[in-house]
Short mmCIF file of C-alpha atoms in Angstrom, two decimals:
data_model
loop_
_atom_site.label_atom_id
_atom_site.label_comp_id
_atom_site.label_asym_id
_atom_site.label_seq_id
_atom_site.Cartn_x
_atom_site.Cartn_y
_atom_site.Cartn_z
CA MET A 1 -5.61 -8.85 -5.80
CA LYS A 2 -5.54 -11.54 -3.04
CA LYS A 3 -5.12 -9.94 0.40
CA VAL A 4 -3.47 -11.83 3.43
CA ILE A 5 -3.36 -11.12 7.03
CA THR A 6 -1.48 -12.53 9.99
CA TYR A 7 -1.07 -11.79 13.82
CA GLY A 8 1.53 -11.91 16.39
CA THR A 9 3.64 -10.04 18.95
CA PHE A 10 6.85 -10.24 16.79
CA ASP A 11 9.16 -9.55 19.65
CA LEU A 12 12.85 -10.17 19.31
CA LEU A 13 12.42 -10.73 15.57
CA HIS A 14 14.18 -13.86 14.33
CA LYS A 15 14.29 -16.42 11.30
CA GLY A 16 11.02 -17.95 12.32
CA HIS A 17 9.13 -14.67 11.97
CA ILE A 18 10.79 -13.74 8.65
CA ARG A 19 9.77 -17.25 7.27
CA LEU A 20 6.22 -16.97 8.43
CA LEU A 21 6.07 -13.42 6.71
CA LYS A 22 7.58 -14.65 3.53
CA ARG A 23 5.20 -17.78 3.30
CA ALA A 24 2.31 -15.54 4.15
CA LYS A 25 3.10 -13.02 1.46
CA ALA A 26 3.64 -15.84 -1.11
CA LEU A 27 -0.07 -16.91 -0.62
CA GLY A 28 -1.17 -13.43 -2.02
CA ASP A 29 -0.32 -9.89 -3.30
CA ASP A 30 -0.81 -7.94 -0.13
CA LEU A 31 0.13 -8.78 3.50
CA THR A 32 -1.27 -7.06 6.60
CA VAL A 33 0.46 -7.85 9.95
CA CYS A 34 -1.48 -7.21 12.85
CA VAL A 35 0.83 -6.61 15.89
CA SER A 36 -0.23 -7.09 19.44
CA SER A 37 -0.08 -3.72 21.44
CA ASP A 38 1.79 -3.48 24.65
CA GLU A 39 -1.57 -2.95 26.48
CA PHE A 40 -3.07 -6.09 24.85
CA ASN A 41 0.04 -8.13 25.68
CA ALA A 42 -0.36 -7.14 29.26
CA GLU A 43 -3.97 -8.18 29.20
CA LYS A 44 -2.74 -11.53 27.95
CA GLY A 45 -0.22 -11.82 30.79
CA LYS A 46 2.65 -11.28 28.25
CA ARG A 47 5.49 -8.55 28.10
CA ALA A 48 7.39 -7.82 24.97
CA TYR A 49 10.91 -6.84 25.26
CA THR A 50 10.55 -4.52 22.46
CA SER A 51 7.87 -1.62 22.40
CA TYR A 52 5.00 -1.85 20.05
CA GLU A 53 5.95 1.15 18.15
CA ASP A 54 9.68 -0.29 17.68
CA ARG A 55 8.07 -3.76 16.58
CA LYS A 56 5.68 -1.93 14.34
CA TYR A 57 8.87 0.22 12.73
CA ILE A 58 10.65 -3.08 12.19
CA LEU A 59 7.90 -4.87 10.64
CA GLU A 60 7.20 -1.94 8.13
CA ALA A 61 10.84 -2.20 7.01
CA ILE A 62 10.54 -5.77 6.03
CA LYS A 63 9.91 -6.37 2.22
CA TYR A 64 7.12 -8.95 2.58
CA VAL A 65 5.00 -6.72 4.71
CA ASP A 66 2.48 -4.02 3.22
CA HIS A 67 0.62 -2.86 6.12
CA VAL A 68 1.05 -3.01 10.10
CA ILE A 69 -1.94 -2.46 12.25
CA PRO A 70 -2.44 -2.97 15.96
CA GLU A 71 -4.20 -5.79 17.62
CA THR A 72 -5.79 -4.52 20.74
CA THR A 73 -8.38 -7.32 21.49
CA TRP A 74 -9.09 -10.98 20.82
CA ASP A 75 -12.37 -10.10 19.23
CA GLN A 76 -11.25 -7.82 16.29
CA LYS A 77 -10.13 -10.52 13.83
CA ILE A 78 -13.58 -10.95 12.25
CA ARG A 79 -13.72 -7.06 11.85
CA ASP A 80 -10.21 -6.84 10.51
CA VAL A 81 -10.99 -9.53 7.93
CA GLN A 82 -14.04 -7.73 6.87
CA GLU A 83 -12.73 -4.16 6.86
CA ASN A 84 -9.57 -4.96 5.02
CA ASP A 85 -11.13 -7.32 2.54
CA ILE A 86 -8.98 -10.18 3.54
CA ASP A 87 -8.92 -13.43 1.43
CA ILE A 88 -6.51 -15.51 3.59
CA PHE A 89 -5.98 -15.56 7.45
CA VAL A 90 -2.49 -17.09 8.24
CA MET A 91 -1.13 -18.19 11.52
CA GLY A 92 1.57 -20.65 12.73
CA ASP A 93 0.47 -24.21 13.34
CA ASP A 94 0.94 -24.03 16.90
CA TRP A 95 -2.55 -22.35 16.78
CA LYS A 96 -4.04 -25.05 14.42
CA GLY A 97 -7.87 -25.01 14.84
CA LYS A 98 -8.10 -21.90 17.13
CA PHE A 99 -9.20 -19.69 14.35
CA ASP A 100 -11.36 -21.94 12.36
CA PHE A 101 -14.29 -19.69 13.18
CA LEU A 102 -12.78 -17.34 10.44
CA LYS A 103 -13.49 -19.90 7.77
CA ASP A 104 -17.01 -18.19 7.40
CA TYR A 105 -15.28 -15.03 6.31
CA CYS A 106 -12.06 -16.12 4.60
CA GLU A 107 -9.55 -19.01 3.88
CA VAL A 108 -7.71 -19.98 7.04
CA VAL A 109 -4.14 -21.28 6.45
CA TYR A 110 -1.76 -22.68 9.43
CA LEU A 111 1.83 -22.79 8.61
CA PRO A 112 4.36 -24.99 10.07
CA ARG A 113 6.66 -23.29 12.75
CA THR A 114 10.20 -22.91 12.07
CA GLU A 115 12.08 -25.68 14.10
CA GLY A 116 14.51 -24.67 16.82
CA ILE A 117 13.73 -21.03 17.21
CA SER A 118 11.12 -18.93 19.03
CA THR A 119 10.99 -15.66 20.81
CA THR A 120 10.45 -17.77 23.97
CA LYS A 121 13.45 -19.69 23.44
CA ILE A 122 15.51 -16.53 22.88
CA LYS A 123 14.37 -15.10 26.07
CA HIS A 124 15.20 -18.28 27.98
CA ASP A 125 18.68 -18.52 26.39
CA LEU A 126 19.22 -14.93 27.49
CA GLY A 127 17.83 -15.56 30.94
CA LEU A 128 14.74 -13.18 30.55
CA THR A 129 12.32 -15.84 31.50
CA GLU A 130 12.13 -18.67 34.06
CA GLU A 131 12.94 -22.08 32.54
CA GLU A 132 9.62 -23.54 33.71
CA ASP A 133 7.75 -20.92 31.54
CA TRP A 134 9.91 -21.72 28.54
CA GLN A 135 9.44 -25.47 28.86
CA GLU A 136 5.64 -25.13 29.12
CA LYS A 137 5.44 -22.99 25.96
CA GLU A 138 7.57 -25.09 23.63
#
């Protein structure tokens, strides 16, 4: 059995999130999604619109997702890979190169982002962020 893991906040779930999860699951047999906790987001200077518990609940209902666990620190990735016997670590290609240190523990795959959609763009379109913030992150 090939085990895959991915990480994210998964706030305001959209097509890009679903495509990432579908493609990650296609790489193996078992997909674990590690979701940033509200406390960890605060440490990162981010604030999700949807609570951790609600984001976890939504992700658990998606057919591609087998397990959902919390992300509480930047440093837990190696431990998560080892403790969950992960074969493949998956992230969007906007993070390309940032997790290459995990290649000592598993395969690292960066998948292309879905064009034209992001949580940041949705928040901007809804007036939930400043335009300057949106332009910096896109």
